[in-house]
Coordinates of C-alpha atoms and ligand atoms in Angstrom, one line a residue:
M1 CA -11.5 -15.0 32.4
G2 CA -12.3 -17.4 34.9
I3 CA -13.9 -16.6 38.9
E4 CA -13.3 -19.0 41.2
T5 CA -15.3 -18.1 45.7
S6 CA -16.0 -21.2 46.4
C7 CA -14.2 -21.6 49.6
D8 CA -11.7 -19.1 51.0
V9 CA -10.0 -17.6 48.2
T10 CA -11.3 -15.2 45.5
A11 CA -9.0 -15.3 42.7
A12 CA -9.7 -14.2 39.0
A13 CA -7.3 -15.6 35.9
V14 CA -7.1 -15.3 32.3
V15 CA -6.4 -18.0 30.0
A16 CA -5.9 -18.4 26.1
D17 CA -6.8 -21.2 24.3
G18 CA -7.4 -23.2 27.8
R19 CA -3.4 -23.9 28.8
N20 CA -2.0 -20.2 28.1
I21 CA -2.5 -18.6 31.6
K22 CA -2.2 -15.1 31.1
S23 CA -2.4 -14.0 34.8
S24 CA -3.8 -15.7 37.9
V25 CA -4.3 -13.7 40.8
V26 CA -5.5 -15.8 44.0
A27 CA -5.9 -13.7 47.0
S28 CA -6.0 -16.1 50.0
Q29 CA -8.3 -15.6 53.4
V30 CA -6.0 -18.2 55.3
Q31 CA -4.4 -16.2 57.9
L32 CA -8.4 -14.6 58.2
H33 CA -9.7 -18.3 59.3
A34 CA -6.6 -19.4 60.9
E35 CA -7.5 -18.7 64.9
F36 CA -10.7 -20.4 63.7
S37 CA -9.1 -24.2 62.9
G38 CA -11.0 -23.5 59.6
V39 CA -13.3 -21.6 57.3
V40 CA -16.0 -18.9 58.6
P41 CA -18.7 -19.0 56.3
E42 CA -19.4 -15.4 57.1
I43 CA -15.9 -13.8 57.0
A44 CA -15.8 -15.7 53.5
S45 CA -18.3 -13.8 51.7
R46 CA -17.5 -10.5 53.5
A47 CA -13.2 -11.2 52.3
H48 CA -14.5 -11.9 49.0
I49 CA -17.3 -8.9 48.7
E50 CA -13.9 -6.9 49.8
K51 CA -11.4 -8.5 47.3
I52 CA -13.3 -9.4 43.9
L53 CA -13.0 -6.5 42.3
P54 CA -9.6 -5.2 42.8
V55 CA -8.3 -9.3 41.9
I56 CA -10.2 -9.1 38.6
S57 CA -9.5 -6.0 38.0
A58 CA -5.6 -7.1 38.8
A59 CA -6.3 -10.1 36.6
V60 CA -6.6 -8.6 33.4
S61 CA -4.3 -5.6 33.4
E62 CA -1.7 -8.4 34.6
A63 CA -2.7 -10.2 31.0
G64 CA -1.6 -6.3 29.3
L65 CA -5.2 -6.8 28.3
Q66 CA -8.4 -4.5 27.8
K67 CA -11.6 -5.5 28.6
S68 CA -12.5 -6.0 24.7
D69 CA -10.0 -8.7 24.8
I70 CA -11.9 -11.0 26.6
D71 CA -13.9 -13.7 25.2
A72 CA -16.3 -14.5 28.3
I73 CA -16.4 -14.5 31.5
A74 CA -16.8 -17.7 33.6
V75 CA -17.5 -18.9 37.2
A76 CA -16.7 -21.9 39.4
N77 CA -20.4 -21.5 40.8
Q78 CA -20.6 -25.1 42.9
P79 CA -20.3 -27.0 44.8
G80 CA -18.8 -25.2 47.7
L81 CA -20.3 -22.2 50.4
V82 CA -23.3 -20.5 48.7
V83 CA -22.3 -17.4 50.9
A84 CA -19.0 -17.2 49.1
L85 CA -20.0 -18.8 45.8
I86 CA -22.5 -15.9 45.5
V87 CA -20.2 -13.2 45.5
G88 CA -18.3 -14.9 42.4
V89 CA -21.2 -15.9 40.8
T90 CA -23.0 -12.2 41.3
A91 CA -19.5 -10.4 39.3
A92 CA -19.5 -13.2 37.0
K93 CA -23.2 -11.9 35.7
T94 CA -22.5 -8.2 36.5
L95 CA -19.5 -8.3 34.0
A96 CA -21.5 -10.7 31.5
F97 CA -24.4 -8.4 31.3
V98 CA -22.2 -5.3 31.3
W99 CA -19.2 -6.2 29.0
E100 CA -22.3 -8.0 26.9
K101 CA -19.8 -11.6 26.9
P102 CA -20.9 -14.6 26.8
L103 CA -21.6 -16.6 30.9
I104 CA -19.7 -19.7 31.5
A105 CA -20.5 -22.0 34.4
V106 CA -18.2 -24.5 35.5
N107 CA -18.1 -27.1 38.3
H108 CA -14.9 -26.1 40.6
V109 CA -14.2 -29.7 41.6
H110 CA -14.3 -30.7 37.3
A111 CA -12.0 -27.7 37.5
H112 CA -9.3 -29.0 39.9
L113 CA -9.3 -31.6 37.3
Q114 CA -7.9 -29.5 34.6
S115 CA -5.1 -28.2 36.7
A116 CA -3.9 -31.2 36.2
M117 CA -4.1 -31.9 32.4
L118 CA -2.7 -28.3 31.7
T119 CA 0.5 -29.4 31.2
E120 CA 0.2 -32.2 28.9
V121 CA -0.7 -31.6 25.3
N122 CA -0.5 -35.0 24.0
L123 CA -3.4 -36.3 26.6
Q124 CA -3.6 -39.9 26.7
L125 CA -7.4 -41.0 27.9
P126 CA -9.1 -42.8 29.7
A127 CA -7.2 -41.1 32.5
V128 CA -9.2 -41.9 35.8
A129 CA -8.5 -38.7 37.7
L130 CA -8.0 -38.3 41.8
I131 CA -9.4 -34.5 43.2
V132 CA -8.0 -34.1 47.0
S133 CA -8.7 -31.0 48.7
G134 CA -10.5 -29.9 51.7
G135 CA -14.1 -30.3 50.8
H136 CA -14.0 -33.1 48.5
T137 CA -12.4 -36.5 47.6
N138 CA -13.4 -37.5 44.0
L139 CA -12.2 -40.0 42.0
Y140 CA -13.9 -39.9 38.1
E141 CA -13.6 -41.3 34.8
C142 CA -12.6 -39.1 32.0
T143 CA -13.0 -39.2 28.4
S144 CA -12.4 -35.6 27.3
P145 CA -12.0 -32.8 29.5
L146 CA -16.3 -32.4 29.4
D147 CA -17.3 -36.1 30.7
L148 CA -16.2 -36.7 33.4
T149 CA -18.2 -39.9 35.5
L150 CA -18.1 -39.9 39.4
L151 CA -16.3 -43.0 40.3
G152 CA -16.2 -42.6 43.9
S153 CA -16.4 -40.2 46.8
T154 CA -15.6 -39.7 50.4
V155 CA -19.2 -41.2 52.7
D156 CA -17.8 -38.7 55.5
D157 CA -14.5 -37.0 55.5
A158 CA -12.4 -35.3 52.9
A159 CA -9.3 -36.0 52.5
G160 CA -8.1 -32.1 53.3
E161 CA -10.4 -32.2 56.2
A162 CA -8.8 -35.1 58.3
F163 CA -5.6 -33.7 58.0
D164 CA -6.9 -30.3 59.0
K165 CA -8.8 -32.3 62.0
V166 CA -5.9 -34.0 63.3
A167 CA -3.6 -31.6 63.0
T168 CA -6.0 -29.3 65.4
I169 CA -5.7 -32.6 67.8
L170 CA -1.7 -32.1 67.5
R171 CA -1.9 -28.5 67.9
L172 CA -0.5 -27.6 64.5
P173 CA -1.0 -24.6 62.5
Y174 CA -4.2 -24.0 59.4
P175 CA -4.0 -25.4 57.0
G176 CA -2.8 -28.6 58.6
G177 CA -2.0 -30.5 55.4
P178 CA 0.9 -28.6 55.3
A179 CA 2.0 -28.5 58.8
I180 CA 1.7 -32.3 59.0
E181 CA 3.9 -33.1 56.0
K182 CA 6.6 -30.9 57.4
I183 CA 6.4 -32.4 60.7
A184 CA 6.2 -36.2 59.1
K185 CA 9.4 -35.9 57.4
Q186 CA 10.9 -36.3 60.6
G187 CA 8.8 -39.1 62.5
D188 CA 8.5 -43.0 61.5
A189 CA 5.5 -43.4 59.1
G190 CA 5.4 -47.4 61.0
A191 CA 5.2 -46.1 64.2
I192 CA 1.5 -46.4 64.6
A193 CA -1.2 -49.0 62.9
F194 CA -3.8 -46.3 62.6
P195 CA -7.1 -48.2 60.4
R196 CA -6.8 -47.9 56.7
S197 CA -10.4 -48.3 55.6
M198 CA -11.1 -49.7 52.4
L199 CA -14.7 -50.1 52.7
D200 CA -16.2 -53.2 50.8
R201 CA -13.4 -55.0 47.9
E202 CA -14.7 -53.7 45.3
S203 CA -16.1 -49.8 46.9
L204 CA -14.2 -46.7 45.4
D205 CA -15.8 -44.4 47.4
F206 CA -14.2 -43.0 50.9
S207 CA -13.6 -42.6 54.5
F208 CA -11.4 -40.7 56.8
S209 CA -13.7 -39.9 59.7
G210 CA -12.3 -43.1 61.4
I211 CA -8.7 -42.6 61.1
K212 CA -9.8 -39.4 62.9
T213 CA -11.0 -40.8 65.4
A214 CA -8.3 -43.2 65.9
V215 CA -6.2 -40.6 66.3
L216 CA -7.6 -38.5 68.9
Y217 CA -9.0 -41.5 70.9
Y218 CA -4.5 -42.1 70.2
C219 CA -4.0 -39.2 71.7
R220 CA -6.5 -38.2 74.5
G221 CA -7.5 -42.0 76.0
Q222 CA -10.5 -44.0 75.2
D223 CA -12.6 -42.1 77.4
M224 CA -11.3 -38.9 76.1
K225 CA -9.9 -37.5 79.4
G226 CA -6.0 -37.1 78.6
A227 CA -6.7 -33.9 76.9
D228 CA -2.9 -33.0 78.1
R229 CA -1.5 -35.6 76.0
V230 CA -0.6 -33.8 73.1
A231 CA 0.6 -30.7 75.1
S232 CA 3.1 -33.5 76.9
M233 CA 4.8 -35.1 74.0
T234 CA 7.5 -34.3 72.3
E235 CA 8.4 -33.4 69.2
Q236 CA 8.9 -36.6 68.0
E237 CA 6.1 -38.2 69.5
I238 CA 3.8 -35.8 67.4
A239 CA 6.1 -36.6 64.5
D240 CA 5.2 -40.6 64.2
I241 CA 2.1 -39.3 65.0
A242 CA 2.3 -37.2 61.9
A243 CA 3.8 -39.6 59.7
S244 CA 1.7 -42.8 60.6
F245 CA -1.8 -41.4 59.3
Q246 CA -0.5 -39.7 56.8
A247 CA 1.4 -42.8 55.5
A248 CA -2.3 -44.4 56.3
V249 CA -4.1 -41.7 53.7
V250 CA -1.7 -42.1 51.4
Y251 CA -2.5 -46.0 51.1
V252 CA -6.1 -45.8 51.0
L253 CA -5.9 -43.1 48.0
V254 CA -3.3 -44.9 46.3
E255 CA -5.2 -48.7 46.1
K256 CA -7.9 -47.0 45.7
T257 CA -6.9 -45.2 42.6
K258 CA -5.2 -48.4 41.1
R259 CA -8.9 -50.1 41.3
A260 CA -10.4 -47.4 39.9
A261 CA -7.9 -46.8 37.2
D262 CA -7.5 -51.0 36.7
R263 CA -11.3 -51.3 36.5
T264 CA -11.6 -48.5 33.5
N265 CA -8.2 -49.4 31.9
A266 CA -7.1 -45.8 32.0
K267 CA -3.8 -45.1 30.3
T268 CA -3.8 -41.8 32.3
V269 CA -3.8 -41.0 36.0
L270 CA -4.6 -37.6 36.6
L271 CA -4.3 -35.8 40.4
G272 CA -5.3 -32.4 41.3
G273 CA -7.1 -30.4 45.2
G274 CA -4.7 -29.3 47.6
V275 CA -3.8 -32.7 49.0
A276 CA -2.1 -33.0 45.4
A277 CA 0.5 -30.6 46.8
N278 CA 1.3 -33.4 49.2
S279 CA 4.7 -35.0 48.3
M280 CA 4.7 -38.5 49.7
L281 CA 1.2 -38.6 48.1
R282 CA 2.7 -37.7 44.7
E283 CA 5.7 -40.0 45.2
S284 CA 3.4 -43.2 45.9
L285 CA 0.5 -42.2 42.6
L286 CA 4.0 -42.0 41.0
Q287 CA 5.6 -45.2 41.8
M288 CA 1.8 -46.7 41.5
C289 CA 1.4 -45.3 38.1
E290 CA 5.3 -46.5 36.9
Q291 CA 4.8 -50.6 38.1
T292 CA 1.4 -50.5 36.3
R293 CA 2.4 -48.3 33.1
R294 CA 0.3 -45.4 33.0
L295 CA 1.3 -41.6 32.8
L296 CA 0.2 -39.6 36.0
L297 CA 0.0 -35.9 35.4
V298 CA -0.2 -33.5 38.6
A299 CA -1.5 -30.1 38.6
P300 CA 1.7 -28.1 39.5
K301 CA 1.9 -27.0 42.9
P302 CA 0.4 -23.1 42.3
L303 CA -2.5 -24.6 41.0
C304 CA -2.9 -27.5 43.1
T305 CA -4.8 -25.9 45.5
D306 CA -7.8 -23.1 44.6
N307 CA -7.3 -20.5 41.5
A308 CA -9.4 -19.4 38.8
A309 CA -7.0 -20.3 35.9
M310 CA -8.3 -23.8 36.4
V311 CA -11.6 -22.3 35.6
A312 CA -11.0 -19.7 32.8
S313 CA -9.1 -23.5 31.2
L314 CA -11.9 -25.7 31.8
A315 CA -14.5 -22.7 30.8
W316 CA -12.7 -22.9 27.6
Y317 CA -13.7 -26.5 26.5
K318 CA -17.9 -25.2 27.1
Y319 CA -17.2 -21.7 25.0
I320 CA -15.8 -24.3 22.0
A321 CA -18.7 -26.7 22.8
G322 CA -21.5 -23.6 23.2
D323 CA -22.5 -24.3 26.8
F324 CA -23.3 -21.2 27.8
A325 CA -25.5 -20.1 30.8
D326 CA -27.8 -17.1 31.3
L327 CA -28.2 -14.4 33.7
S328 CA -30.6 -17.0 36.2
L329 CA -27.2 -18.5 37.1
E330 CA -27.1 -19.6 40.7
A331 CA -24.5 -20.9 43.4
K332 CA -25.3 -23.9 44.8
A333 CA -23.8 -25.5 47.1
T334 CA -23.6 -29.4 45.5
S335 CA -22.4 -30.7 41.9
Ligands
LIG401 O1 -8.3 -27.7 47.4 P1 -8.4 -26.6 48.6 O2 -7.6 -25.1 48.5 O3 -9.7 -26.2 48.7 C1 -10.4 -26.5 48.3 O4 -11.7 -26.6 47.5 O5 -11.1 -27.3 49.9 O6 -7.4 -27.4 49.4 C2 -7.1 -27.1 50.3 C3 -6.8 -28.2 51.0 C4 -6.6 -27.7 52.9 O7 -7.7 -29.3 53.5 C5 -5.5 -28.7 53.3 O8 -4.5 -29.0 54.4 C6 -4.9 -29.8 52.0 O9 -5.7 -28.9 51.1 N1 -3.6 -29.6 52.0 C7 -2.4 -30.6 52.0 C8 -1.2 -30.3 51.5 N2 -1.3 -28.5 51.1 C9 -2.5 -28.4 51.5 N3 -2.8 -31.8 52.2 C10 -1.6 -32.4 52.5 N4 -1.1 -32.2 52.5 C11 -0.1 -31.0 52.1 N5 0.8 -30.4 51.5
LIG402 ZN1 -11.6 -26.3 45.9

């Protein structure tokens, strides 16, 4: 059984043999955070406390199992909001102790990658994995589900965070990613040349704060005095900004993934994390993979955003390897 509480989703799932999802229960807090246009840690923590036990019970009963059928309790203990992670970690430790099951600690970002691998039986390795979420933009070399080498990450904002912040500037609803994708469909991606930050030629790191600021200046003027411009823009103008922004972010993500794949001779590209739900990103990566004769594996949409099936799935490999945690396990903000 996997447990996930790293951010704004309370989730529990039962997975057999690392890939057979018996149940996956997800309680999202998006509505609670929407009015703040971002996740409020204290609100997240309280909501996790309210939901964690019902969500765990539902995961066990929807799997049609008894607690005696569960082999181990896995939990995402890092990285994330500590006040949120601590709820899942405490629940997992308590269940492991009371039910007398082994405890397994899982890295939340590594687990996202598992969502992309789940569906493929004959996984060709090495793979390059792009994990793009609200908190992370990471490129890994993957030689086995447990062997990940970090090749690059964001030096400032995560890709999803940039989508969320630009949506706020454009007065679109939260979370910003789906809202930007929707309105961008009617926009012209070539309308505005927003910066496509590649850092230096060799770098596999990302930077998205520049493009966010560029959108802000475009909407409010360099002196930031034109705050009302967005309010008076036509829907077409907003769609053009959204489409141009999305195209710039996707371009950088795909170029860096290609760089990483070339450098590591990757046979497969894996895509996971909340931003992996973005159709333009999925299509552009597919095009790149077809041109370079690589297989692209993308997480199914329900498994792109936070869930516990990915936690239980990665935990299976740790279970087989005998990699268990003890009751001193702590929640950690960073990996
Ligand atoms: O993986 P996730 O559920 O949570 C974190 O671990 O952060 O990712 C949430 C992020 C949000 O920033 C959201 O705006 C973004 O994923 N997102 C998208 C789309 N759907 C969700 N970004 C772009 N396009 C989408 N369709
Ligand atoms: Zn996540």
